[in-house]
XYZ file of C-alpha atoms in Angstrom:
658
model
C 122.174 -5.499 -26.426
C 122.015 -2.890 -29.171
C 124.011 -3.637 -32.310
C 125.582 -1.107 -34.655
C 125.851 -2.311 -38.242
C 127.735 -0.491 -41.002
C 126.277 -0.577 -44.515
C 129.084 -0.380 -47.080
C 129.287 -0.720 -50.861
C 130.281 0.818 -54.155
C 128.361 3.899 -55.308
C 125.093 3.169 -57.053
C 124.745 -0.419 -55.955
C 121.383 0.269 -54.273
C 122.941 0.769 -50.844
C 120.714 3.636 -49.764
C 117.627 1.853 -51.135
C 118.512 -1.102 -48.902
C 119.005 1.291 -45.983
C 115.474 2.609 -46.540
C 114.078 -0.927 -46.680
C 115.783 -2.097 -43.512
C 115.070 1.026 -41.450
C 112.042 2.695 -43.027
C 114.149 5.833 -43.363
C 113.405 8.586 -45.862
C 117.118 8.884 -46.684
C 117.690 10.342 -50.145
C 118.205 7.939 -53.065
C 120.247 9.094 -56.073
C 122.033 7.740 -59.110
C 125.510 9.146 -58.867
C 128.674 8.465 -56.970
C 128.755 9.661 -53.379
C 125.174 10.866 -52.986
C 125.452 9.940 -49.275
C 127.940 12.558 -48.174
C 127.474 12.010 -44.427
C 126.636 9.111 -42.155
C 122.926 8.329 -41.982
C 121.718 6.271 -39.053
C 118.425 4.388 -38.878
C 116.798 1.942 -36.472
C 116.610 -1.620 -37.828
C 113.067 -2.959 -38.221
C 112.186 -5.376 -35.443
C 115.708 -5.476 -34.056
C 117.587 -3.797 -31.248
C 120.191 -2.118 -33.378
C 121.184 0.685 -35.692
C 122.214 0.684 -39.336
C 124.820 3.263 -40.385
C 124.672 4.156 -44.084
C 128.189 5.135 -45.143
C 129.144 6.931 -48.378
C 129.591 4.781 -51.455
C 133.255 3.972 -52.133
C 135.207 1.848 -54.586
C 138.127 1.414 -52.217
C 138.939 2.045 -48.570
C 141.697 4.412 -49.726
C 139.834 7.754 -49.736
C 140.105 10.011 -52.766
C 137.541 12.576 -51.648
C 136.288 14.053 -48.383
C 133.174 11.889 -48.270
C 135.155 8.694 -48.898
C 137.438 9.534 -45.968
C 134.393 9.149 -43.712
C 134.438 5.391 -44.363
C 138.080 4.817 -43.407
C 137.757 6.979 -40.284
C 134.617 5.103 -39.286
C 136.250 1.685 -39.672
C 139.365 2.780 -37.784
C 138.005 4.886 -34.962
C 134.277 4.276 -34.382
C 132.647 1.326 -32.607
C 130.528 -1.056 -34.680
C 129.515 -4.712 -34.392
C 129.455 -5.829 -38.009
C 129.010 -4.906 -41.646
C 126.593 -5.471 -44.501
C 128.319 -5.198 -47.865
C 125.923 -4.590 -50.750
C 127.288 -5.881 -54.045
C 126.018 -5.266 -57.579
C 125.709 -8.690 -59.218
C 125.955 -7.145 -62.678
C 129.326 -5.537 -61.769
C 130.653 -8.346 -59.614
C 134.351 -8.114 -60.457
C 134.652 -4.425 -59.627
C 132.533 -4.671 -56.462
C 134.502 -7.613 -55.078
C 137.661 -5.505 -54.817
C 136.025 -3.585 -51.966
C 134.540 -6.802 -50.562
C 138.042 -8.300 -50.289
C 139.196 -5.389 -48.142
C 136.209 -5.878 -45.824
C 136.876 -9.622 -45.633
C 140.476 -8.887 -44.618
C 139.244 -6.953 -41.588
C 137.881 -10.121 -39.983
C 134.810 -8.329 -38.620
C 131.363 -9.959 -38.872
C 130.194 -9.498 -42.474
C 127.202 -10.397 -44.609
C 126.723 -9.701 -48.288
C 123.545 -8.470 -49.932
C 123.838 -9.407 -53.612
C 121.718 -6.771 -55.330
C 120.594 -6.385 -58.959
C 120.580 -10.110 -59.640
C 117.712 -9.406 -62.046
C 119.885 -6.947 -63.987
C 122.673 -9.530 -64.190
C 120.231 -12.150 -65.451
C 118.939 -9.764 -68.123
C 122.532 -9.420 -69.303
C 122.942 -13.176 -69.534
C 124.894 -13.616 -66.284
C 123.829 -16.234 -63.722
C 125.529 -16.058 -60.310
C 126.170 -19.365 -58.535
C 125.315 -18.231 -55.002
C 126.450 -21.411 -53.241
C 129.873 -21.286 -54.853
C 130.218 -17.558 -54.113
C 129.345 -18.167 -50.471
C 131.916 -20.960 -50.246
C 134.700 -18.930 -51.861
C 134.091 -15.825 -49.728
C 133.362 -17.788 -46.534
C 130.464 -15.454 -45.623
C 126.687 -15.536 -46.025
C 125.410 -14.159 -49.342
C 121.765 -13.092 -49.706
C 120.222 -12.299 -53.112
C 118.109 -9.135 -52.832
C 116.351 -6.551 -54.959
C 116.691 -3.384 -52.897
C 114.268 -1.339 -55.027
C 111.341 -3.749 -54.566
C 112.344 -5.164 -51.198
C 112.639 -8.766 -52.415
C 114.987 -10.676 -50.113
C 115.532 -7.732 -47.767
C 113.461 -9.277 -44.970
C 115.504 -12.478 -45.177
C 118.723 -10.467 -44.983
C 117.408 -8.509 -41.996
C 116.239 -11.589 -40.088
C 119.521 -13.401 -40.795
C 121.836 -10.722 -39.413
C 124.274 -12.571 -37.161
C 127.298 -10.766 -35.895
C 129.444 -13.839 -35.269
C 133.201 -13.569 -34.978
C 135.176 -14.761 -37.993
C 138.783 -15.093 -38.981
C 140.241 -12.441 -41.288
C 140.449 -13.497 -44.917
C 144.070 -13.730 -46.023
C 145.041 -13.202 -49.649
C 148.660 -13.977 -50.432
C 150.207 -10.830 -51.907
C 153.568 -12.479 -52.661
C 156.580 -13.316 -50.455
C 158.112 -9.831 -50.419
C 154.815 -8.150 -49.545
C 153.943 -10.747 -46.903
C 157.326 -10.197 -45.249
C 156.726 -6.419 -45.271
C 153.298 -6.925 -43.691
C 154.839 -9.029 -40.904
C 157.517 -6.398 -40.221
C 154.916 -3.588 -40.060
C 152.841 -5.590 -37.573
C 155.907 -6.104 -35.397
C 157.065 -2.466 -35.543
C 153.616 -1.039 -34.783
C 152.698 -3.592 -32.132
C 149.618 -4.694 -34.057
C 148.312 -8.256 -33.767
C 147.814 -10.696 -36.633
C 144.099 -9.884 -36.640
C 145.026 -6.292 -37.555
C 146.798 -7.480 -40.694
C 144.341 -5.482 -42.795
C 145.687 -2.211 -41.357
C 149.203 -3.066 -42.528
C 147.836 -3.918 -45.986
C 145.943 -0.636 -46.108
C 149.156 1.161 -45.194
C 151.050 -0.442 -48.070
C 148.086 0.266 -50.366
C 148.508 3.971 -49.595
C 145.334 4.560 -47.583
C 145.848 8.184 -46.520
C 143.966 7.835 -43.243
C 145.946 4.721 -42.229
C 149.253 6.232 -43.376
C 148.756 9.268 -41.141
C 147.607 7.059 -38.288
C 150.563 4.621 -38.372
C 153.436 6.901 -39.371
C 152.635 9.282 -36.509
C 153.354 6.508 -33.985
C 155.835 4.355 -35.957
C 157.802 6.456 -38.481
C 160.258 3.599 -39.063
C 157.685 1.718 -41.155
C 158.308 4.169 -44.003
C 161.589 2.357 -44.639
C 159.744 -0.973 -44.808
C 157.529 0.279 -47.616
C 160.493 1.728 -49.526
C 162.430 -1.533 -49.228
C 159.411 -3.455 -50.489
C 159.019 -1.157 -53.506
C 162.709 -1.602 -54.314
C 162.371 -5.390 -54.095
C 159.291 -5.647 -56.339
C 160.327 -2.837 -58.679
C 157.054 -0.913 -58.485
C 154.866 1.075 -56.104
C 153.395 -1.062 -53.342
C 149.880 0.254 -53.904
C 150.009 -0.694 -57.602
C 151.119 -4.232 -56.732
C 148.381 -4.693 -54.117
C 145.702 -3.284 -56.423
C 146.735 -5.703 -59.183
C 146.589 -8.681 -56.802
C 143.114 -7.662 -55.656
C 141.957 -7.248 -59.242
C 143.304 -10.678 -60.188
C 141.564 -12.259 -57.187
C 138.235 -10.606 -58.059
C 138.584 -11.736 -61.664
C 139.180 -15.353 -60.561
C 136.128 -15.279 -58.289
C 134.003 -13.896 -61.113
C 135.115 -16.619 -63.516
C 134.246 -19.299 -60.976
C 130.760 -18.073 -60.017
C 129.388 -16.434 -63.193
C 127.764 -18.539 -65.880
C 127.051 -16.660 -69.099
C 124.016 -17.594 -71.162
C 121.960 -15.842 -73.812
C 123.902 -12.632 -73.269
C 122.586 -9.591 -75.056
C 125.207 -7.787 -77.084
C 123.268 -4.511 -76.996
C 120.892 -3.800 -74.105
C 118.062 -1.283 -73.968
C 120.256 0.868 -71.712
C 122.947 0.866 -74.400
C 120.443 1.957 -77.043
C 119.109 4.829 -74.917
C 122.614 5.924 -73.941
C 123.613 6.111 -77.591
C 121.082 8.942 -77.906
C 121.009 10.770 -74.558
C 124.815 10.799 -74.131
C 125.480 11.610 -77.788
C 128.241 14.264 -78.053
C 125.989 16.505 -80.179
C 122.447 15.546 -79.189
C 123.082 15.027 -75.450
C 123.039 18.686 -74.393
C 119.944 19.732 -76.432
C 118.129 16.697 -75.012
C 119.053 17.741 -71.475
C 117.750 21.277 -71.952
C 114.679 19.896 -73.714
C 113.975 17.736 -70.673
C 114.357 20.769 -68.407
C 111.989 22.799 -70.598
C 109.357 20.051 -70.448
C 109.801 19.862 -66.682
C 109.250 23.617 -66.254
C 106.345 23.631 -68.712
C 104.510 20.998 -66.677
C 105.384 22.775 -63.420
C 104.290 26.273 -64.432
C 101.624 25.715 -67.053
C 99.915 22.385 -66.725
C 99.958 21.144 -63.141
C 101.791 23.297 -60.607
C 100.305 26.700 -61.432
C 96.624 25.615 -61.310
C 97.216 23.903 -57.966
C 98.960 27.014 -56.623
C 95.995 29.141 -57.725
C 93.622 26.852 -55.811
C 95.755 27.077 -52.673
C 96.000 30.863 -53.025
C 92.208 31.076 -53.243
C 91.964 29.045 -50.049
C 94.480 31.185 -48.155
C 93.248 34.581 -49.342
C 89.582 33.586 -49.081
C 88.240 31.242 -46.376
C 91.393 31.180 -44.218
C 91.824 34.968 -44.186
C 88.130 35.705 -43.657
C 87.884 32.958 -41.044
C 90.864 34.364 -39.167
C 89.374 37.862 -39.231
C 86.042 36.492 -37.924
C 87.754 34.643 -35.072
C 89.832 37.672 -34.110
C 86.741 39.863 -34.111
C 84.906 37.297 -31.992
C 87.606 37.294 -29.303
C 87.979 41.085 -29.417
C 91.576 41.124 -30.672
C 93.260 44.502 -30.940
C 93.850 46.119 -34.358
C 97.596 45.478 -33.896
C 97.109 41.722 -33.426
C 94.682 41.572 -36.364
C 97.099 43.402 -38.636
C 99.994 41.220 -37.457
C 98.220 37.947 -38.168
C 96.413 38.938 -41.366
C 98.865 41.342 -43.019
C 102.018 39.842 -41.531
C 101.687 36.096 -40.974
C 99.017 35.098 -43.517
C 100.226 37.483 -46.211
C 103.920 36.707 -45.614
C 103.895 32.967 -45.007
C 100.918 32.457 -47.306
C 102.738 34.302 -50.075
C 105.315 31.499 -50.004
C 103.075 28.542 -49.136
C 100.985 29.006 -52.281
C 103.999 27.811 -54.284
C 104.287 24.507 -52.414
C 102.359 22.626 -55.158
C 104.770 23.894 -57.817
C 107.743 22.953 -55.627
C 106.354 19.443 -55.146
C 105.671 19.004 -58.878
C 109.190 20.178 -59.739
C 110.821 17.873 -57.195
C 108.639 14.954 -58.277
C 109.965 15.127 -61.814
C 113.551 15.737 -60.655
C 113.244 12.634 -58.453
C 111.835 10.722 -61.414
C 114.845 11.673 -63.547
C 117.241 10.710 -60.752
C 115.663 7.353 -59.959
C 115.237 6.456 -63.631
C 119.008 6.716 -64.135
C 119.000 9.742 -66.439
C 120.704 12.220 -64.120
C 123.860 10.099 -64.034
C 124.026 10.549 -67.818
C 123.817 14.328 -67.474
C 127.208 14.286 -65.743
C 128.604 12.348 -68.723
C 127.087 14.832 -71.175
C 128.443 17.814 -69.270
C 131.916 16.363 -68.790
C 133.174 17.775 -72.129
C 132.038 21.273 -71.164
C 133.337 20.983 -67.615
C 136.736 19.896 -68.945
C 136.884 23.123 -70.969
C 136.751 25.129 -67.748
C 139.201 22.948 -65.829
C 136.717 20.697 -63.987
C 135.104 17.370 -64.849
C 131.602 15.948 -65.060
C 131.546 15.027 -61.383
C 131.573 18.745 -60.512
C 128.271 19.087 -62.356
C 126.606 16.662 -59.926
C 126.635 19.170 -57.018
C 125.343 21.765 -59.479
C 122.395 19.510 -60.362
C 121.680 18.926 -56.674
C 121.803 22.711 -56.267
C 118.699 22.976 -58.457
C 116.850 21.688 -55.400
C 118.838 23.516 -52.727
C 122.316 25.026 -52.732
C 123.068 23.663 -49.238
C 123.170 19.916 -50.109
C 124.651 20.857 -53.492
C 127.654 22.439 -51.798
C 127.932 19.517 -49.380
C 127.945 17.133 -52.370
C 131.127 18.835 -53.582
C 132.871 16.524 -51.103
C 132.666 13.853 -53.808
C 135.091 15.864 -55.971
C 138.507 14.293 -55.432
C 140.911 17.168 -56.220
C 140.895 19.907 -53.578
C 141.134 22.843 -55.999
C 138.280 21.469 -58.091
C 136.224 21.022 -54.922
C 136.756 24.673 -53.958
C 135.854 25.898 -57.435
C 132.713 23.736 -57.401
C 131.692 25.291 -54.071
C 132.336 28.814 -55.391
C 130.104 28.357 -58.451
C 127.320 26.281 -56.863
C 125.323 29.332 -55.583
C 124.725 30.303 -59.237
C 122.486 27.249 -59.557
C 118.848 28.286 -59.349
C 117.492 26.585 -56.227
C 113.837 25.915 -55.430
C 113.760 28.911 -53.060
C 114.008 31.189 -56.097
C 111.103 29.436 -57.789
C 108.345 31.487 -56.061
C 110.011 34.685 -57.316
C 110.168 33.343 -60.865
C 106.570 32.172 -60.625
C 105.265 35.604 -59.604
C 107.214 37.572 -62.188
C 106.861 35.058 -65.020
C 103.092 34.883 -64.505
C 102.851 38.685 -64.368
C 105.000 39.608 -67.365
C 105.564 36.447 -69.436
C 102.323 34.529 -69.017
C 102.539 32.778 -72.390
C 106.234 31.873 -72.114
C 106.710 31.065 -68.436
C 108.600 27.796 -68.948
C 110.942 29.340 -71.512
C 111.741 32.324 -69.272
C 112.476 30.113 -66.258
C 114.593 27.767 -68.390
C 116.606 30.747 -69.633
C 117.401 31.688 -66.023
C 118.610 28.173 -65.241
C 120.757 28.231 -68.390
C 122.083 31.678 -67.446
C 123.159 30.342 -64.054
C 124.938 27.358 -65.635
C 126.612 29.542 -68.284
C 127.932 32.063 -65.759
C 129.015 29.264 -63.411
C 131.152 27.792 -66.213
C 132.725 31.189 -66.943
C 133.463 31.692 -63.241
C 134.901 28.166 -63.045
C 137.287 28.905 -65.906
C 138.547 32.028 -64.133
C 138.910 30.286 -60.771
C 140.673 27.209 -62.147
C 143.183 29.409 -63.965
C 143.832 31.294 -60.746
C 144.010 28.242 -58.464
C 145.077 25.224 -60.512
C 148.698 24.156 -60.940
C 150.187 22.930 -64.194
C 150.590 19.337 -63.029
C 147.023 19.043 -61.790
C 145.168 15.979 -62.991
C 141.431 15.456 -62.969
C 139.754 12.136 -62.147
C 136.239 11.432 -63.416
C 134.454 8.215 -62.484
C 130.662 8.073 -62.357
C 128.334 5.091 -62.330
C 125.749 4.651 -65.054
C 122.964 2.530 -63.576
C 120.547 0.710 -65.866
C 117.397 2.626 -66.785
C 114.353 1.663 -64.796
C 110.864 2.894 -64.033
C 110.898 4.365 -60.497
C 108.504 2.929 -57.946
C 105.722 5.102 -56.589
C 106.775 4.786 -52.938
C 110.389 5.573 -53.797
C 109.307 8.622 -55.783
C 107.160 9.880 -52.935
C 109.958 9.430 -50.409
C 112.487 11.184 -52.612
C 110.070 14.029 -53.439
C 109.151 14.550 -49.803
C 112.804 14.460 -48.742
C 113.521 17.332 -51.123
C 110.393 19.389 -50.478
C 110.008 19.063 -46.717
C 112.804 21.580 -46.156
C 110.794 24.157 -48.096
C 107.695 23.480 -46.000
C 109.727 23.508 -42.779
C 111.214 26.903 -43.630
C 107.738 28.280 -44.309
C 106.615 27.180 -40.854
C 109.674 28.442 -38.970
C 112.230 30.668 -40.630
C 109.868 32.420 -43.045
C 107.255 32.780 -40.297
C 109.741 34.634 -38.097
C 111.046 36.654 -41.027
C 107.536 37.661 -42.061
C 106.705 38.913 -38.562
C 109.955 40.883 -38.415
C 109.420 42.392 -41.871
C 105.825 43.312 -41.032
C 106.991 45.085 -37.875
C 109.467 47.093 -39.966
C 106.662 47.978 -42.373
C 104.215 48.767 -39.539
C 106.551 51.095 -37.645
C 108.707 54.109 -38.431
C 110.528 57.018 -36.786
C 107.183 58.611 -35.938
C 105.731 55.535 -34.220
C 103.457 52.634 -35.147
C 100.829 52.157 -37.853
C 102.628 54.623 -40.118
C 102.127 54.956 -43.893
C 104.214 52.345 -45.713
C 106.404 54.964 -47.392
C 107.368 56.333 -43.954
C 108.225 52.973 -42.407
C 111.578 51.591 -41.355
C 111.281 49.062 -44.185
C 110.974 51.885 -46.730
C 114.011 53.591 -45.197
C 116.067 50.388 -45.455
C 115.024 49.757 -49.048
C 115.605 53.368 -49.995
C 119.251 53.121 -48.911
C 120.083 51.015 -51.970
C 117.274 52.029 -54.342
C 119.464 54.603 -56.108
C 122.065 51.954 -56.907
C 119.368 49.808 -58.504
C 118.049 52.475 -60.883
C 120.451 51.517 -63.733
C 119.189 47.941 -63.391
C 115.575 48.919 -64.002
C 114.115 48.380 -60.537
C 115.283 51.363 -58.475
C 112.432 51.397 -55.946
C 112.580 51.021 -52.190
C 110.191 48.061 -52.439
C 112.636 46.140 -54.635
C 115.574 47.156 -52.458
C 113.884 46.029 -49.248
C 112.899 42.696 -50.811
C 116.454 42.006 -51.965
C 117.922 42.773 -48.540
C 115.535 40.439 -46.747
C 116.224 37.804 -49.404
C 119.568 37.171 -47.699
C 117.661 35.386 -44.915
C 116.049 33.038 -47.449
C 115.226 33.657 -51.089
C 111.544 32.866 -50.487
C 111.371 35.887 -48.178
C 111.620 38.141 -51.259
C 108.056 37.114 -52.112
C 106.967 37.349 -48.468
C 108.329 40.894 -48.261
C 106.518 41.971 -51.416
C 103.279 40.379 -50.225
C 103.556 42.304 -46.935
C 104.506 45.587 -48.656
C 101.531 45.431 -50.998
C 99.273 43.663 -48.445
C 97.964 41.261 -51.071
C 97.870 37.557 -51.882
C 99.784 35.805 -54.635
C 97.240 36.466 -57.389
C 96.864 40.146 -56.478
C 100.626 40.532 -56.069
C 101.037 40.038 -59.805
C 98.675 42.944 -60.444
C 100.518 45.134 -57.918
C 103.821 44.602 -59.734
C 102.556 45.621 -63.180
C 102.816 49.401 -62.560
C 106.258 49.041 -60.940
C 108.088 46.766 -63.389
C 108.249 46.313 -67.139
C 108.943 42.923 -68.726
C 112.582 43.966 -69.211
C 113.103 45.221 -65.660
C 111.266 42.147 -64.334
C 113.703 39.866 -66.148
C 116.618 41.980 -64.902
C 115.279 41.604 -61.348
C 114.974 37.813 -61.671
C 118.538 37.594 -63.019
C 119.746 39.648 -60.054
C 117.951 37.365 -57.593
C 119.502 34.358 -59.332
C 123.072 35.612 -58.958
C 123.415 37.879 -55.937
C 124.415 36.807 -52.425
C 123.541 33.261 -51.293
C 121.059 32.830 -48.462
C 122.182 32.638 -44.833
C 122.025 28.822 -44.683
C 124.178 28.535 -47.814
C 126.770 30.930 -46.400
C 126.890 28.830 -43.210
C 127.537 25.600 -45.108
C 130.175 27.298 -47.302
C 131.977 28.345 -44.118
C 131.857 24.806 -42.806
C 133.047 23.235 -46.066
C 135.903 25.608 -46.960
C 137.072 26.126 -43.371
C 138.148 29.718 -44.021
C 136.409 32.994 -43.149
C 138.235 34.792 -45.971
C 137.148 32.264 -48.616
C 133.606 32.339 -47.218
C 133.419 36.122 -47.598
C 134.729 35.839 -51.140
C 132.377 33.003 -52.140
C 129.416 34.894 -50.649
C 130.049 38.367 -52.059
C 131.622 38.022 -55.503
C 128.226 36.998 -56.879
C 126.870 40.424 -55.889
C 129.220 42.082 -58.372
C 128.380 39.512 -61.046
C 124.646 40.065 -60.454
C 124.975 43.839 -60.777
C 126.960 43.648 -64.031
C 124.688 41.036 -65.610
C 121.462 42.861 -64.675
C 122.959 46.148 -65.880
C 123.827 44.586 -69.258
C 120.395 42.954 -69.565
C 118.506 46.163 -68.832
C 120.660 48.662 -70.699
C 121.141 46.490 -73.799
C 117.436 45.650 -73.722
C 116.609 49.372 -73.719
C 118.866 49.940 -76.727
C 116.826 47.351 -78.616
C 113.530 48.901 -77.516
C 112.433 46.256 -74.994
C 111.937 48.669 -72.081
């Protein structure tokens, strides 16, 4: 019989790492709260069963959209048991969630992770005593290395158990009994009544819809104890967790200042933190464009434009293919898809180092560093986490905005996320930076990333002023995991998880787009195989070319590329490769007569800011739930892009940079 096991824990306890170990999944691993924004399901190794990886939460009372997934799952979805992963170095805080799971009475096992971190801090956990006090099996594990994970997996036993009962005081216990009677719930559902009194929004809606009279029970309780019921219950849970910690933790040789503390004193410094962050980004781009990524891309371009192209032509000649088919495959598919594929090495290098920063623990500190600046625009550091994710792809970045607790802040975060320079824009930067800024490629690309962040903060300030109320409060909680050297396998999994979407698009979406664009370039009002300037593609690009003249790139080629870029930003490069019928290396030479360094930079800024791609628009629509807000979020960037590119080009001309 197939089992369904829920994996639950606080954010950043190694929950998703354990999920990968137990299922072999390539699920993404990160170092910030709520990186798992949807359920992930994997098949357990060697067992007939599934493991459901739920978002990291501190409490079953949901503050954000992703946390609500957990309460809805526990209330409404079928499952056979739970694995609660607990951080041994943060035992007291983690046990407050564990208590709520114990109260459910469902089969439960605990994976005690980061025991090594606790030991390094002078804390020894008495496992036997902890097991006795909690009345469940406790398994010490190291999720990153896999130590103990096999034992936990082989010991999964979904045996029935009695709900754990913590005495919350006579008044509260009486209120719990009354709620059970009024709602018709059994004693085994005691945890639902406790969650109701604790203010769990999902449970409140669920119970009050069927039993509105229980509202009076809660009000009577609050009158009797002289405080809010949720505050009383939270304090009792905290006291219980503190008692457990005192009984099972033995302190010895504790370090007053750890290595993590020393590093944090520098990288989260209020003055040095931001320059260090941008310095790290510069180094990342320098390696990507100058040292490693660019040479590898040149090798791949030589392979595509040389042996693969000539081999394809030879095969087509051998089978007697028509000129139309030859032109379609060589000038359309190979030139279009190949124009994007040559940047795969740079994409992989970039994502490798981003994954390294995430898994090392540094990215969690970036949110701390940026919190001061985010507060200035009405948000908090947690809103910067989706922006960081957006450096890889705007789609998961916007989905990660679910971790932002306040609804107005979540909307503002979604609105500004498309300004983050995703990996799809990287091929465009690579072509133009190599063509016009060969000695300063990393600096130019870094400036575009900084421009996106700067304009996103300005937009956030405007939106928060327009949307936020005076009594709005902002909550910022983010875990700071200890620094560690990422493992090779973990790095590969994380890198591949990020980059495979780029490769998949090249093989599907960009393939189809390249064929369609080539057909537009191959045909015109007078028929097929027309001169490029007489093609449908030239007509489409020419429709907006006049509007682009003040920006420095008023040609039909630029206009056509920008229009097709709505499908996917990579298609901008594919379109140019098809228009000029060249490979990546020759494309740079073809652009030199068309652009100047100033107009090239203006073009890159426009690509950074104008409309999001089709996939991003789709996820915005799903997340905001409003067609009107989707139109606004998708189109306001077009006006920002035009103004910014106009200022860049016209001011640059005044200073003689044209």
